[in-house]
Short mmCIF file of C-alpha atoms in Angstrom, two decimals:
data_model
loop_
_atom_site.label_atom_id
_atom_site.label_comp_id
_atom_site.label_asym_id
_atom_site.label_seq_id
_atom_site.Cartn_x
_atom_site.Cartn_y
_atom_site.Cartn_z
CA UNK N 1 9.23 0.88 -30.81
CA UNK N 2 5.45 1.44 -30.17
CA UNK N 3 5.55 -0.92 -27.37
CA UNK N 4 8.89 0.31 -26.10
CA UNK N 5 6.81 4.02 -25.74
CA UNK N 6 4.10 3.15 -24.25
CA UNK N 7 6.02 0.91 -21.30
CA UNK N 8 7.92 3.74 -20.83
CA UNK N 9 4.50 6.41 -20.80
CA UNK N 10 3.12 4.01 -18.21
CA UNK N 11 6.51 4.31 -15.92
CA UNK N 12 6.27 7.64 -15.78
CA UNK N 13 2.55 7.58 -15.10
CA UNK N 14 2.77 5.36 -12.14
CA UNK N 15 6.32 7.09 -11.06
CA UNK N 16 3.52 10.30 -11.32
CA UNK N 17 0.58 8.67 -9.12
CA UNK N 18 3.15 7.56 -6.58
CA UNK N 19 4.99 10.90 -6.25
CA UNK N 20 1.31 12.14 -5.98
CA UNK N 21 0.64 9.65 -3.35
CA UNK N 22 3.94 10.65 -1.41
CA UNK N 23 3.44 14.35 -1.50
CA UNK N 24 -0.49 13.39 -0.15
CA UNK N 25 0.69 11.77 2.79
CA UNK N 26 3.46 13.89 4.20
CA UNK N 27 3.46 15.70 8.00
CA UNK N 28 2.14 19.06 8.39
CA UNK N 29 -0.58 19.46 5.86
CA UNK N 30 -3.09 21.69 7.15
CA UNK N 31 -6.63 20.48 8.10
CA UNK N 32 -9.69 21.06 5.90
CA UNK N 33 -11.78 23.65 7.41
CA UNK N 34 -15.24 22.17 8.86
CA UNK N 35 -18.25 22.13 6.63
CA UNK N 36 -20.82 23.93 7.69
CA UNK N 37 -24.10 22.16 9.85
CA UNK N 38 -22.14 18.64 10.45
CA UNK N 39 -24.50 16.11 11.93
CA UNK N 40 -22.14 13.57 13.68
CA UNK N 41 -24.36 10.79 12.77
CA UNK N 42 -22.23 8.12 11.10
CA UNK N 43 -23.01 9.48 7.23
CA UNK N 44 -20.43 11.02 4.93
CA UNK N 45 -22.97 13.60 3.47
CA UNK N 46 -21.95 16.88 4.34
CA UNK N 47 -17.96 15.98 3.71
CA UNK N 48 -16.39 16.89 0.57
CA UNK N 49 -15.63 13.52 -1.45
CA UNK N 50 -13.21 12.02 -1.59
CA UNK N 51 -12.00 12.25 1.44
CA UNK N 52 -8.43 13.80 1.79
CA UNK N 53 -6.01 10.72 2.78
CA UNK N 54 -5.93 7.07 2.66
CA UNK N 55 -3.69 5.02 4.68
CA UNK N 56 -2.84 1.59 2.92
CA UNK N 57 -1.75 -0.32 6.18
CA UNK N 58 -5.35 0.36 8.11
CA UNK N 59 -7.06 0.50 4.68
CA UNK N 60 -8.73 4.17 5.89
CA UNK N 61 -10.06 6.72 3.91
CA UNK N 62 -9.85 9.81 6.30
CA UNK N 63 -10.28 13.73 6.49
CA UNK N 64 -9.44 15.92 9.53
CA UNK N 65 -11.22 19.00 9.76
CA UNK N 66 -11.95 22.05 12.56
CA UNK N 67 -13.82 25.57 13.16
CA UNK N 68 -12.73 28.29 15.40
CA UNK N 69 -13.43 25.62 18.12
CA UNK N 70 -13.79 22.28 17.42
CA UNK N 71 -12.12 19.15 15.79
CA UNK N 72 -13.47 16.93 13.42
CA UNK N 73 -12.71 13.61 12.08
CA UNK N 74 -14.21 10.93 9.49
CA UNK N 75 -13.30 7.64 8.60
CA UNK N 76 -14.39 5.67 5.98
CA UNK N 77 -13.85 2.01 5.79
CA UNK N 78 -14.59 0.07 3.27
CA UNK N 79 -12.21 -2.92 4.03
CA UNK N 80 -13.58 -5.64 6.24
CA UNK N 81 -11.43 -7.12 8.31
CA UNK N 82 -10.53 -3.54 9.41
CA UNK N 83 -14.37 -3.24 9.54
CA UNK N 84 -14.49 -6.41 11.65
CA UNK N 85 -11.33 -4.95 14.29
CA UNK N 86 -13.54 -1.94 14.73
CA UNK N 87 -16.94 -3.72 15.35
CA UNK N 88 -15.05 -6.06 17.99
CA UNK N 89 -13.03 -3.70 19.66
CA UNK N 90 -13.36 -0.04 18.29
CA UNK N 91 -10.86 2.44 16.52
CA UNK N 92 -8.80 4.59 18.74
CA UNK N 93 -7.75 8.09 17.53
CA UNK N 94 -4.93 9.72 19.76
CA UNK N 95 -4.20 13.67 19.47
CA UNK N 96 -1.23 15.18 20.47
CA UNK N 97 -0.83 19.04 20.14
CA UNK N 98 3.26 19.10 21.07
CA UNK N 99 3.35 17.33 17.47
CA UNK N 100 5.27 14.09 18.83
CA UNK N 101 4.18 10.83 17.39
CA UNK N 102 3.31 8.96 21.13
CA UNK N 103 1.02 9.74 24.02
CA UNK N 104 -1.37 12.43 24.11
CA UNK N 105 -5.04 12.05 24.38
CA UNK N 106 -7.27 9.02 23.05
CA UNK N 107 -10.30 8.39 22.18
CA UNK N 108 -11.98 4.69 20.94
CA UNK N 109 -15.17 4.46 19.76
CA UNK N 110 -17.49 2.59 18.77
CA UNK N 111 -17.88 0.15 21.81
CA UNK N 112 -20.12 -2.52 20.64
CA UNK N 113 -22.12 -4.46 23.58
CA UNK N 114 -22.76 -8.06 23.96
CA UNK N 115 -23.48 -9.51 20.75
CA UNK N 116 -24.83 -13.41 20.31
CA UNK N 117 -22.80 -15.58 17.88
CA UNK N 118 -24.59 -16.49 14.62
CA UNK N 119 -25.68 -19.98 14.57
CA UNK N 120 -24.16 -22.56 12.05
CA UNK N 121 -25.87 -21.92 8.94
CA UNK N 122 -25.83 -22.69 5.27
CA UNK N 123 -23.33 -20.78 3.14
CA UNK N 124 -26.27 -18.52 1.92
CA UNK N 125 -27.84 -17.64 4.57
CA UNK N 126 -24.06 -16.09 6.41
CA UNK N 127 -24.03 -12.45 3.85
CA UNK N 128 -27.61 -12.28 5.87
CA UNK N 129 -26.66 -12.75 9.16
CA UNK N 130 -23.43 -10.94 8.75
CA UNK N 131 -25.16 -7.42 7.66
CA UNK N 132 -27.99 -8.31 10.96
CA UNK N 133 -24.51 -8.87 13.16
CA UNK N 134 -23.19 -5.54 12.10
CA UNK N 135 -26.32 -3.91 12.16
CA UNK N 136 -27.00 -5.16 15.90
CA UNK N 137 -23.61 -3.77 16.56
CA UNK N 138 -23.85 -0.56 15.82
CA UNK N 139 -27.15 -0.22 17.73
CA UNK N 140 -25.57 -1.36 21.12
CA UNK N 141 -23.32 1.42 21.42
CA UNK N 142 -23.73 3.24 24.70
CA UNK N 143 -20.43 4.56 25.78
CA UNK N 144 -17.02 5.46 24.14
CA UNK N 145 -13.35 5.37 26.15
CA UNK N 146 -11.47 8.54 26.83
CA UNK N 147 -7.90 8.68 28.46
CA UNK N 148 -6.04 12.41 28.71
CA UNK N 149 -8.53 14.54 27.91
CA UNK N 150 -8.95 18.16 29.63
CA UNK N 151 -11.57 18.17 32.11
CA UNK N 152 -12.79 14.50 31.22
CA UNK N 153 -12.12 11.67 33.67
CA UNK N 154 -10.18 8.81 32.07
CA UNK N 155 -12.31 5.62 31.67
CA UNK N 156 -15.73 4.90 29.82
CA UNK N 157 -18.67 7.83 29.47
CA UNK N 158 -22.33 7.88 27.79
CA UNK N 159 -21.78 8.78 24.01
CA UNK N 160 -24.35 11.28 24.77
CA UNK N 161 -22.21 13.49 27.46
CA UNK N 162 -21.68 16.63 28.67
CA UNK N 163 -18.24 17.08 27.38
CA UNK N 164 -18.87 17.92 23.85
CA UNK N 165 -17.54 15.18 22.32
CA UNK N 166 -19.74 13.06 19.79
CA UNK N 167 -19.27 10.05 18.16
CA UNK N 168 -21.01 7.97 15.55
CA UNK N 169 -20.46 4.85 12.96
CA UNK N 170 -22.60 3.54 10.67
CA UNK N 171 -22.83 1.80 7.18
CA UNK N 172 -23.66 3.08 4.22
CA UNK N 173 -25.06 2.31 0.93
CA UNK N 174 -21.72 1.02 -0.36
CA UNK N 175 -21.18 -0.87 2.87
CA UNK N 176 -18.26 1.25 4.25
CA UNK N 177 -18.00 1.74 8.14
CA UNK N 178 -17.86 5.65 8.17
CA UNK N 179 -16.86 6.76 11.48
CA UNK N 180 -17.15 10.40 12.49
CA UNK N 181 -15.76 12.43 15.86
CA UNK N 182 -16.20 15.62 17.16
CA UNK N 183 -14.17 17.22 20.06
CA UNK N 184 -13.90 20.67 21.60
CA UNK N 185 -9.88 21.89 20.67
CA UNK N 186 -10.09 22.84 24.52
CA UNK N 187 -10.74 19.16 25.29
CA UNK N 188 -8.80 17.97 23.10
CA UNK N 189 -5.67 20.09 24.36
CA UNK N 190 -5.06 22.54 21.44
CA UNK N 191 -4.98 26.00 22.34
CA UNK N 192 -7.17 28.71 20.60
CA UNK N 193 -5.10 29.78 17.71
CA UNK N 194 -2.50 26.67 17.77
CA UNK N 195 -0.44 26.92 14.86
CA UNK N 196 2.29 24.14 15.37
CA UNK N 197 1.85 20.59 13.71
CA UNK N 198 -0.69 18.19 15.71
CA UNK N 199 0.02 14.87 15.89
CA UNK N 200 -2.49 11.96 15.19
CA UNK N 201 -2.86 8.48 15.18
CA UNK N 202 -5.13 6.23 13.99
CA UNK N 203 -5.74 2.70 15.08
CA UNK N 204 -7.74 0.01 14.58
CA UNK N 205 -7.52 -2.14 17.58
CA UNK N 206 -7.32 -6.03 17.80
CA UNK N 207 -9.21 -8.79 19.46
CA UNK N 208 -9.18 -8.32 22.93
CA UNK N 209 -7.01 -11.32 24.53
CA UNK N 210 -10.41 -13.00 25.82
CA UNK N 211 -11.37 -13.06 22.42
CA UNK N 212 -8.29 -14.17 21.14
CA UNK N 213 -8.13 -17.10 23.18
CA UNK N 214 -11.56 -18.03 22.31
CA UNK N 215 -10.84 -17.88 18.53
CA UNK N 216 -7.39 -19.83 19.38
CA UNK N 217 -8.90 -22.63 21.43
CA UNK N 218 -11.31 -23.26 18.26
CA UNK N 219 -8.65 -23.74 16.00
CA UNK N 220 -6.81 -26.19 17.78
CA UNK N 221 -9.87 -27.98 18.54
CA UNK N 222 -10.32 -28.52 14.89
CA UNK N 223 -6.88 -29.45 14.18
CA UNK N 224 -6.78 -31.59 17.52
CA UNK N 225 -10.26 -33.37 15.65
CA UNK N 226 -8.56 -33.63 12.09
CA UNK N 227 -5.85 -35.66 13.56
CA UNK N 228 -7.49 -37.87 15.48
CA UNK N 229 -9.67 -38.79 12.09
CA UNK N 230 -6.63 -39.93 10.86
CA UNK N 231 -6.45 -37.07 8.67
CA UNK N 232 -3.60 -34.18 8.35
CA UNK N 233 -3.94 -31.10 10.36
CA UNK N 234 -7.03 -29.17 9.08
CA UNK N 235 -5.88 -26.13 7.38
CA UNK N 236 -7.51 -23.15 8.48
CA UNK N 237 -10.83 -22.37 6.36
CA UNK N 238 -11.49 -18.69 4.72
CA UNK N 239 -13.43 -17.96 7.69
CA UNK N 240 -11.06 -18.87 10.25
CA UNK N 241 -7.91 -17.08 8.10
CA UNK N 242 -10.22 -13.97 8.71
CA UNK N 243 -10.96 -14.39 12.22
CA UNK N 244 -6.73 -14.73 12.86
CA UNK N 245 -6.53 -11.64 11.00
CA UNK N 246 -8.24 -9.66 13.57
CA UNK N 247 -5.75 -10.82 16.20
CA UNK N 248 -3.61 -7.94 15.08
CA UNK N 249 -4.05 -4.24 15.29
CA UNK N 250 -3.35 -1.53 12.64
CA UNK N 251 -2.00 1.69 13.14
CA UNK N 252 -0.98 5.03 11.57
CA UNK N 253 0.91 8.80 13.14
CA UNK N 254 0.34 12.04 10.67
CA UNK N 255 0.67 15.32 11.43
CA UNK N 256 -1.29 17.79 10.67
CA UNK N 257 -1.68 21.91 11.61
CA UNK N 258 -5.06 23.10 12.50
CA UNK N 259 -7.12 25.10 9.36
CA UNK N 260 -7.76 28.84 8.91
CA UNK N 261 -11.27 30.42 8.63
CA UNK N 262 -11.49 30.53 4.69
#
């Protein structure tokens, strides 16, 4: 009968969490007003903890935040093949004031440069080169990609610009890619005093088809090589399983109304 109870105690405690969970995640819950001095610098410091929402098909922690006149947004991500979709091709966040869940104004950051492959290497010696890779990454930025913004012309611009907006993404201790964005509501489209739903979305982007075809042409030179050994096909390693992973993007729509001075 014991048992029986506490089966039953841990229903309700998950039917609890998830209901939680639910009422978390639905449209329309107002933004968190700004803290106070935010340096857009890739650190979660100044941000409450934990951060308001997480989105289980990105795997992105997330708050959305304004003043009287800007918007803010941080990301934190502590999965890494998201981690690895951002590094190669950036996370776009789109913001539509008319509330609908399409269009409306994007932007994707970070945009890593050119970065050299890592050599083959011992097993040991990849955890080393991996945090060096990331590391490089991040310091290459130089420009983000905007499309539909007031007053901005569509295309790449310096992430130091005269528009306003700043960007930033960085690791921290626990090795999660925080992201953070700032944009003026006038560039971003929302009038002063908006108070209908604004739409969001969130994506982590893919490969880019160069890329893709790269990673492709490597497999099936492997399992071109594994058959002509006489061997079956090779099955695709941990490494390579990852790399295939990144050939497809992520994405998320909330909506959410802009806060009140508190």
């Amino acid at each position: 009968m014991n048992s029986i109870k506490v089966r039953m105690a841990g229903v309700a405690l998950t039917a609890a969490l998830l209901w939680q969970v639910n009422v978390n995640a639905q449209d329309s819950e107002p933004n968190k007003w700004a803290p106070e001095n935010i340096h857009i610098d890739g650190q979660a410091t100044e941000w409450p903890k934990p951060l308001q929402f997480y989105n289980n098909d990105t795997k992105l922690f997330y708050t959305i935040a304004n003043n009287k006149d800007t918007l803010f947004l941080i990301v934190s991500v502590p999965d890494k093949i998201s981690q690895q979709r951002i590094l190669r091709s950036g996370l776009s966040v789109s913001i539509n004031p008319t509330g609908k869940k399409k269009g409306g104004a994007m932007i994707t950051f970070p945009l890593v440069g050119e970065i050299n492959n890592a050599p083959d290497v011992p097993q040991e010696s990849r955890q080393k080169l991996a945090e060096e890779w990331r590391r490089q990454a991040l310091a290459n930025v130089k420009e983000i990609r905007v499309e539909g913004l007031t007053g901005v012309t569509d295309g790449n611009i310096p992430v130091n610009n005269t528009n306003g907006i700043r960007t930033a993404a960085a690791f921290d201790a626990a090795g999660n890619l925080v992201c953070e964005l700032a944009v003026p509501l006038s560039v971003a489209g929302i009038p002063a005093g908006y108070d209908k739903p604004v739409a969001y979305r969130f994506k982590v982007n893919s490969l880019s088809a160069t890329e893709r075809r790269e990673q492709e042409k490597i497999l099936r030179e492997k399992q071109a090589k594994a058959s002509k050994d006489g061997g079956a096909p090779a099955m695709p390693d941990e490494e390579t399983r990852m790399k295939m992973m990144l050939f497809f993007s992520t994405e998320f729509w909330t909506r959410q109304t802009l806060a009140a001075h508190p």
